[in-house]
Short mmCIF file of N, CA and C in Angstrom, two decimals:
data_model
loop_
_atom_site.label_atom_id
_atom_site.label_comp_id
_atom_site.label_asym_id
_atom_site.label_seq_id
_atom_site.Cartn_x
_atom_site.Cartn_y
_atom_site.Cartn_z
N UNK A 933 0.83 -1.20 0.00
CA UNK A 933 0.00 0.00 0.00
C UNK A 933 0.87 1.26 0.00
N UNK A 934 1.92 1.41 0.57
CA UNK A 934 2.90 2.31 0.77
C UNK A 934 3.35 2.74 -0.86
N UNK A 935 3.68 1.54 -1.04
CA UNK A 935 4.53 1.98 -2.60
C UNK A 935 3.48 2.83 -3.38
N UNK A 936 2.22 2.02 -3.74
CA UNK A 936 1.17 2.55 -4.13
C UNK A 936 0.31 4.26 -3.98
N UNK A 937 0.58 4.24 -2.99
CA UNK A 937 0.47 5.96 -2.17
C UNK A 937 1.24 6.73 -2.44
N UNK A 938 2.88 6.80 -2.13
CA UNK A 938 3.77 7.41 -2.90
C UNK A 938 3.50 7.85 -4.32
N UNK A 939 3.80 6.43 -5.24
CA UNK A 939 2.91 6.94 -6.69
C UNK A 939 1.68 7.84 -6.81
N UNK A 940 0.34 7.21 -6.23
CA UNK A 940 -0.54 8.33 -6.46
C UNK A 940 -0.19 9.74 -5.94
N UNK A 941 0.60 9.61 -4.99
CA UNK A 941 0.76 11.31 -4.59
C UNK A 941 2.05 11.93 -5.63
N UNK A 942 2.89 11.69 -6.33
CA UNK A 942 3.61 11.86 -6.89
C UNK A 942 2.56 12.34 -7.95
N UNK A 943 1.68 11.25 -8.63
CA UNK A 943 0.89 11.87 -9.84
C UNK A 943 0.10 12.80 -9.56
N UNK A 944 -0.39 13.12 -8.49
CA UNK A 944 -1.11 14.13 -8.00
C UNK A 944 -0.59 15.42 -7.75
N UNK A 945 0.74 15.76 -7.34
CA UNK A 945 1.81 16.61 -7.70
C UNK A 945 1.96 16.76 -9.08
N UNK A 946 1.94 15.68 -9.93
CA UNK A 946 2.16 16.31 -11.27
C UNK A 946 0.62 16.95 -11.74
N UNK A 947 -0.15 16.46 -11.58
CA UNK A 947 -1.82 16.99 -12.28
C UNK A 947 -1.59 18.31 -11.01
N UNK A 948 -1.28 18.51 -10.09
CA UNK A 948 -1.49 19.90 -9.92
C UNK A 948 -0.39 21.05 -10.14
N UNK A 949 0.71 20.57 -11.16
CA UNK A 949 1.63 21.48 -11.39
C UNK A 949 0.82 21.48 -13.16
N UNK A 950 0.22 20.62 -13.82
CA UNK A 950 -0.58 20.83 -14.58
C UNK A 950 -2.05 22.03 -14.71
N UNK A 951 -2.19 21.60 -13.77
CA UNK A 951 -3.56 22.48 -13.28
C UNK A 951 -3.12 23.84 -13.42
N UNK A 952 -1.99 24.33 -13.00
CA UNK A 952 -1.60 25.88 -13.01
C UNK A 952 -1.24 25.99 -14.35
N UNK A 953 -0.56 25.21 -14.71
CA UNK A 953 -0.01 25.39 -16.66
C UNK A 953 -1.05 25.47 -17.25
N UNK A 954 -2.44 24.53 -17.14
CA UNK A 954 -3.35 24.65 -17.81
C UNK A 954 -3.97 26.31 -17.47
N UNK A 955 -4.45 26.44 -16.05
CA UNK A 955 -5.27 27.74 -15.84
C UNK A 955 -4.01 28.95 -16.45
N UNK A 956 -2.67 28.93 -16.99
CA UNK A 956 -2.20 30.35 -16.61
C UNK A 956 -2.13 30.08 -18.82
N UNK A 957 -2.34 28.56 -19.23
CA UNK A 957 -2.83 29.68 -20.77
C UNK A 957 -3.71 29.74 -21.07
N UNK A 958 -4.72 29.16 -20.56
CA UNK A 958 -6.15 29.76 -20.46
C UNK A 958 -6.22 31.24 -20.33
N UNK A 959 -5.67 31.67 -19.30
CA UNK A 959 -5.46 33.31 -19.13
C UNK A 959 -4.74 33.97 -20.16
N UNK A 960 -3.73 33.35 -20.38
CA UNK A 960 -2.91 34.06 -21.54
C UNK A 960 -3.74 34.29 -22.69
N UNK A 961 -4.20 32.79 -23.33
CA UNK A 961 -4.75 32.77 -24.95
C UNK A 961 -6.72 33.02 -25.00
N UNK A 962 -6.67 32.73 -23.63
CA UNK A 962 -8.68 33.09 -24.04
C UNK A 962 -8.83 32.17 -24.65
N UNK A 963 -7.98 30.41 -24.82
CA UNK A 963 -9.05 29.99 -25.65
C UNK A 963 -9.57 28.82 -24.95
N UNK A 964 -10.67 28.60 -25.31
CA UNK A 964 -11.91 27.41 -24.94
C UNK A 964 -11.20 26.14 -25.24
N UNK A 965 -11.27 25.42 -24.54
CA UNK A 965 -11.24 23.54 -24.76
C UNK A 965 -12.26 23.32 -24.78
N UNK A 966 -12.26 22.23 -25.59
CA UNK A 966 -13.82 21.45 -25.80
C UNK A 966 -14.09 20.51 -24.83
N UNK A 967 -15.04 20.90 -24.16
CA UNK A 967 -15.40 19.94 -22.86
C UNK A 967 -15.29 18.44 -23.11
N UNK A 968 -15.95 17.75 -24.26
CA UNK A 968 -15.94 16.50 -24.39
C UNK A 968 -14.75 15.72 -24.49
N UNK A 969 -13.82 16.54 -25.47
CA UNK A 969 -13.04 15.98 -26.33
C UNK A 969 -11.45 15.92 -25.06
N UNK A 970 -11.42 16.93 -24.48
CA UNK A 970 -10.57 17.58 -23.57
C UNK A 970 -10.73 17.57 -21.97
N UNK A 971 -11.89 18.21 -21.69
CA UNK A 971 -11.99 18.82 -20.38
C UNK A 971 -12.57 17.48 -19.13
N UNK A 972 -13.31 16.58 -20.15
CA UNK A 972 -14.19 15.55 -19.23
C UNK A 972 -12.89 14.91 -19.26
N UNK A 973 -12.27 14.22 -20.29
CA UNK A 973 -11.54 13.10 -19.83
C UNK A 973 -10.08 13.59 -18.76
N UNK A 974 -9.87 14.55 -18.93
CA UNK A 974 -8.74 15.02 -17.80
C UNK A 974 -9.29 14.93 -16.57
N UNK A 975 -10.68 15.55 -16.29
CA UNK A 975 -11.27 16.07 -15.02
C UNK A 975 -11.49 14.04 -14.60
N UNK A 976 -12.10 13.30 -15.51
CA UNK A 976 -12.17 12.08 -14.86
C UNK A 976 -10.95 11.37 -14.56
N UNK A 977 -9.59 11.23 -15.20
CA UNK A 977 -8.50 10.36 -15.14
C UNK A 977 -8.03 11.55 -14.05
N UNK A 978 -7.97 12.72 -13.88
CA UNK A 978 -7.74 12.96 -12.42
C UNK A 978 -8.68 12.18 -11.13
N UNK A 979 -9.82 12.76 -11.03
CA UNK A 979 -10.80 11.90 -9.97
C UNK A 979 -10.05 10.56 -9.96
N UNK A 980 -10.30 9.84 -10.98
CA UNK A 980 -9.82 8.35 -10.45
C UNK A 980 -9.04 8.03 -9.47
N UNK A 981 -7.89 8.86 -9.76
CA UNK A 981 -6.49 8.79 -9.22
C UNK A 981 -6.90 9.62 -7.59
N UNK A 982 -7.31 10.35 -7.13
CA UNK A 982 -7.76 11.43 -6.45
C UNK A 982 -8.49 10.43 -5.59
N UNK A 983 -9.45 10.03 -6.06
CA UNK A 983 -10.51 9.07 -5.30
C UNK A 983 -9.62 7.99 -4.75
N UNK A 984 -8.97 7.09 -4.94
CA UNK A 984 -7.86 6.02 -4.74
C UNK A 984 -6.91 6.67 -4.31
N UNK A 985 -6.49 7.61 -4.13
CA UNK A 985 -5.15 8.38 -2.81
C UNK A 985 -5.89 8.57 -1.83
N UNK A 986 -7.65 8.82 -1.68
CA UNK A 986 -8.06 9.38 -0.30
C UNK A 986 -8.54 8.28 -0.08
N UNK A 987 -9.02 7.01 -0.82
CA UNK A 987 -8.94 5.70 -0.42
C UNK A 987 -7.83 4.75 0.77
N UNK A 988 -6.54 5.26 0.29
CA UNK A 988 -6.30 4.81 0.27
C UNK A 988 -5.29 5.00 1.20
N UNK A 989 -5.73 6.82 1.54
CA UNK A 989 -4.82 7.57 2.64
C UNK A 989 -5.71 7.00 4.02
N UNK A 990 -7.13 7.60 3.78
CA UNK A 990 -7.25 7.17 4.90
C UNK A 990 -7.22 5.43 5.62
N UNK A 991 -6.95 4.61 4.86
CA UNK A 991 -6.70 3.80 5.59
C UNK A 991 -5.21 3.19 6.36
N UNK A 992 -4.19 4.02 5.56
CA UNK A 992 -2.74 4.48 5.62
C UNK A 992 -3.05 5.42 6.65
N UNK A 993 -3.78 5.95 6.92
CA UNK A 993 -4.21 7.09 8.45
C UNK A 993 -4.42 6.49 9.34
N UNK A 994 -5.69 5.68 9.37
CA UNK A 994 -6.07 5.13 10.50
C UNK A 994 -4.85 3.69 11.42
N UNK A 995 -4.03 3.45 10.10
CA UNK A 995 -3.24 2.28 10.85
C UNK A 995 -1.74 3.04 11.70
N UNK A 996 -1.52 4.50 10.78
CA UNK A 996 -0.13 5.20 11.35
C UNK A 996 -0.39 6.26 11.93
N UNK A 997 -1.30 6.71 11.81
CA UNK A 997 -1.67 8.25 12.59
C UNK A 997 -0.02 9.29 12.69
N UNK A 998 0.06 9.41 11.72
CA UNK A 998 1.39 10.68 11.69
C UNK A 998 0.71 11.93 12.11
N UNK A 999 1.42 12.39 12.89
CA UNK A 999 1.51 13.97 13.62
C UNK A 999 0.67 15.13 13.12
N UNK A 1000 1.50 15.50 11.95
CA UNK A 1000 0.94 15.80 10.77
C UNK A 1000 -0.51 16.17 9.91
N UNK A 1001 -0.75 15.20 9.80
CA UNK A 1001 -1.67 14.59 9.00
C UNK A 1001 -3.24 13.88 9.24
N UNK A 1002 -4.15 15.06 8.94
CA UNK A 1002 -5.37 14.80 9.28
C UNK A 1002 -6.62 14.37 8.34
N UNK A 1003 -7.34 13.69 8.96
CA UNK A 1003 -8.62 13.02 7.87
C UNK A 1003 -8.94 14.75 7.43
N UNK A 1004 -9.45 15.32 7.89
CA UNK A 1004 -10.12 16.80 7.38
C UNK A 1004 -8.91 17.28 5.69
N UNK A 1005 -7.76 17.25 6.61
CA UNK A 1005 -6.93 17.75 5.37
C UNK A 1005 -6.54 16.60 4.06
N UNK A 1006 -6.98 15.38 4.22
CA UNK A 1006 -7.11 14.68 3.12
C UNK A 1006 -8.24 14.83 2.36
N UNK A 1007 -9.34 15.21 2.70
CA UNK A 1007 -10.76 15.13 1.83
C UNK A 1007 -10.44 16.60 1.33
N UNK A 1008 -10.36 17.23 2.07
CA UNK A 1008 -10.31 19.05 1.56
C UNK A 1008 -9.10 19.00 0.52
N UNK A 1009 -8.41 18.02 0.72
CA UNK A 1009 -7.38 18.35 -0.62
C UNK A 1009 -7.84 17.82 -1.47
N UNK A 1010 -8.51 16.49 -1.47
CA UNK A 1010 -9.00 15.87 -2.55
C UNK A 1010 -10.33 16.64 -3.13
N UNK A 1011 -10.72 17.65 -2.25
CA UNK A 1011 -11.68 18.13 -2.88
C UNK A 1011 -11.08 19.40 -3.92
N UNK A 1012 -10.23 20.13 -3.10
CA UNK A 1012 -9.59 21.00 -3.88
C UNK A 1012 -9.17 20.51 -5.65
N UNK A 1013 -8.24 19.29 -5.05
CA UNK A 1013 -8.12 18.55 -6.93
C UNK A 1013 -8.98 18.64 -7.91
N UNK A 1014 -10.36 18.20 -7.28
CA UNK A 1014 -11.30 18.11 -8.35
C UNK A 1014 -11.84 19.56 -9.04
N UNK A 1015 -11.66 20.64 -7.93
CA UNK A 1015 -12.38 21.86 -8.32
C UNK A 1015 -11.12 22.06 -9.25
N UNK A 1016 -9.96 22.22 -9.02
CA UNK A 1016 -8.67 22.62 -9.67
C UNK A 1016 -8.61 21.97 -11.14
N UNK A 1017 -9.17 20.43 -11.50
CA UNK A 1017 -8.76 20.02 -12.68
C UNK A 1017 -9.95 20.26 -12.96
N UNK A 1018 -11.31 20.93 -12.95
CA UNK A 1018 -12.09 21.74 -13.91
C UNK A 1018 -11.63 23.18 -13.94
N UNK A 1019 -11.10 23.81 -12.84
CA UNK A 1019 -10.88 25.49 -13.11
C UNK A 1019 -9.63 25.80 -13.46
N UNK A 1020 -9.07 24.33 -14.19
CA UNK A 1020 -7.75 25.04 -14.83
C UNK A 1020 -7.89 25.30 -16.32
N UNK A 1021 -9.03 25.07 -16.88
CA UNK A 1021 -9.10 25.19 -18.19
C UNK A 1021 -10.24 26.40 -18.25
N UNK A 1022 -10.43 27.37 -17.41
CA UNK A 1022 -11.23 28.37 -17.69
C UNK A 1022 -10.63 29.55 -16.48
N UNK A 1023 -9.97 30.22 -17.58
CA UNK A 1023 -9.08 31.59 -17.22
C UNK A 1023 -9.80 32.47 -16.54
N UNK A 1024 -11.13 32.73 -16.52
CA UNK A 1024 -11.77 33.70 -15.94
C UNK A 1024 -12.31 33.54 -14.55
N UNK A 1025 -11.67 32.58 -13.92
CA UNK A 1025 -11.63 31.69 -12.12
C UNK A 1025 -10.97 32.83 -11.93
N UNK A 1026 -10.76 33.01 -10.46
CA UNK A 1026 -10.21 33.93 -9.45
C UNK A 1026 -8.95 33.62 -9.61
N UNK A 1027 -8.39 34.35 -10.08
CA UNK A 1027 -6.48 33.86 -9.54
C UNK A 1027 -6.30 33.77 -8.30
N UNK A 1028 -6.68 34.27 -7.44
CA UNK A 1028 -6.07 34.41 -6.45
C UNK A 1028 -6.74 33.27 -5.43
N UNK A 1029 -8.03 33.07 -5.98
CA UNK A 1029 -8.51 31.35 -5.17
C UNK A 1029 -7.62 30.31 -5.88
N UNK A 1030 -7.98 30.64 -7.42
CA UNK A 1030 -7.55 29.51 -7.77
C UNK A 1030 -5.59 29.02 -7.39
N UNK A 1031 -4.85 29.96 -7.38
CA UNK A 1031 -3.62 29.84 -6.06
C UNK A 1031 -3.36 29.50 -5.51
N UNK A 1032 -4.28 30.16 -4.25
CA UNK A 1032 -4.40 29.50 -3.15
C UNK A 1032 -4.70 28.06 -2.69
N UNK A 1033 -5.63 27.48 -3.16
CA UNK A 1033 -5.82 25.90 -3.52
C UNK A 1033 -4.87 25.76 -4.25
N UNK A 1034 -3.90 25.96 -5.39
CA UNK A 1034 -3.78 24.97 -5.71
C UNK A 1034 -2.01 24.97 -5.12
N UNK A 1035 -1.98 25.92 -4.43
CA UNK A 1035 -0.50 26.14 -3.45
C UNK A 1035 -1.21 25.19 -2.07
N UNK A 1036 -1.76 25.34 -1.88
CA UNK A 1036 -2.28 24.00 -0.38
C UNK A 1036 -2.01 23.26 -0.50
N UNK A 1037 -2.58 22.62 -2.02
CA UNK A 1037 -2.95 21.53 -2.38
C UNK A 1037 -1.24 20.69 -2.86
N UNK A 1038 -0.30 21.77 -3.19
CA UNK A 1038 1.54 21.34 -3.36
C UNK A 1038 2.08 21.06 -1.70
N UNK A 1039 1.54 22.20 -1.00
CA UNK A 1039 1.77 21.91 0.15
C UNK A 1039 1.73 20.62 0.79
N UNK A 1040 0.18 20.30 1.10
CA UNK A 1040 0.14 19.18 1.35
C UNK A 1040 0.43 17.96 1.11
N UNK A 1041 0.75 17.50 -0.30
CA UNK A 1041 1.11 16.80 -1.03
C UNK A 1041 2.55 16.63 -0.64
N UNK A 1042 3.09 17.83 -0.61
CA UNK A 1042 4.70 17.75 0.10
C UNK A 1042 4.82 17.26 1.20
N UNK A 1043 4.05 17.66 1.86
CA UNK A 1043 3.89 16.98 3.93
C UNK A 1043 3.73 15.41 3.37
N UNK A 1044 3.15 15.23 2.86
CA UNK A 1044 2.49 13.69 2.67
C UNK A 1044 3.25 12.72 2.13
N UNK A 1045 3.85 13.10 1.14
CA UNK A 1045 5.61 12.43 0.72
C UNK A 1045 6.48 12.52 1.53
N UNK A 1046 6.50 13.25 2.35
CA UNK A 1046 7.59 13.42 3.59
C UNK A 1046 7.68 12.30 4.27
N UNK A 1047 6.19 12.33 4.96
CA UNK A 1047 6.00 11.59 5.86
C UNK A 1047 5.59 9.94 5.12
N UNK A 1048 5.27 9.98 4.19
CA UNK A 1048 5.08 8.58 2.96
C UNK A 1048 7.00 7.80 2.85
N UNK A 1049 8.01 8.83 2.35
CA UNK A 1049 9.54 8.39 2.27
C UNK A 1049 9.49 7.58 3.59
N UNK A 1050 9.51 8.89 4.59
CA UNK A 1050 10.25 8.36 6.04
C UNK A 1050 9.33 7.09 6.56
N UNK A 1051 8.41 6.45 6.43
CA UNK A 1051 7.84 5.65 6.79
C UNK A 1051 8.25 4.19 6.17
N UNK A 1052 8.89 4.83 4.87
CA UNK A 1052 9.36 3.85 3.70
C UNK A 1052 10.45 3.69 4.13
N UNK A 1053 11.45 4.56 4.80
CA UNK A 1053 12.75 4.19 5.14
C UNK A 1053 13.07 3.66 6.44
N UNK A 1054 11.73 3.57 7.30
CA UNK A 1054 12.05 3.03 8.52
C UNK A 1054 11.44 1.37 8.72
N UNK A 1055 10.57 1.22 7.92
CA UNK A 1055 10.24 -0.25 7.19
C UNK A 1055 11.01 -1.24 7.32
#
């Protein structure tokens, strides 16, 4: 399960360093993606992955309870993801929300590999 967690949070770091690339040329170019063709299948192959890290955290929670790391701040991030991989393809979101989530959302992800390695290295 460990190895498994690492990975999803690793890909989840990458879809949210995506999420800002996507929202900042949206802003730049004004232009529209086509929901079908584009916007659904990103927003779902994120969820998947999203849904199966908070799967899969909290039960990686309930057996290690790190310091750290709370049920509240796993769902709120996973919720953040989902709002983030629809409001990165439409420039006219708040910059400054959309930021803020999606700087939490690196944050946390960073705490969570931290504490994901060191758990791996004391194994």
């Amino acid at each position: 399960m460990l190895e498994r967690l690492i990975y999803l949070t690793e890909s989840l770091f990458r879809y949210n360093r995506l999420f800002l690339q996507y929202y900042q040329e949206a802003r730049e170019t004004g232009e529209k993606q086509d929901f079908e063709k584009t916007i659904k299948p990103f927003v779902n192959e994120v969820k998947d992955s999203s849904d199966e890290w908070q799967k899969l955290m909290r039960q990686w929670l309930s057996k290690v309870s790190p310091k750290h790391i709370h049920l509240k701040q796993i769902d709120t991030t996973a919720s953040h993801i989902e709002q983030l991989s629809v409001q990165a393809f439409f420039g006219q979101t708040s910059k400054t929300r959309f930021l803020n989530s999606q700087r939490t959302v690196e944050f946390f992800l960073a705490e969570v590999l931290t504490e994901l390695e060191k758990k791996k290295r004391d194994a």
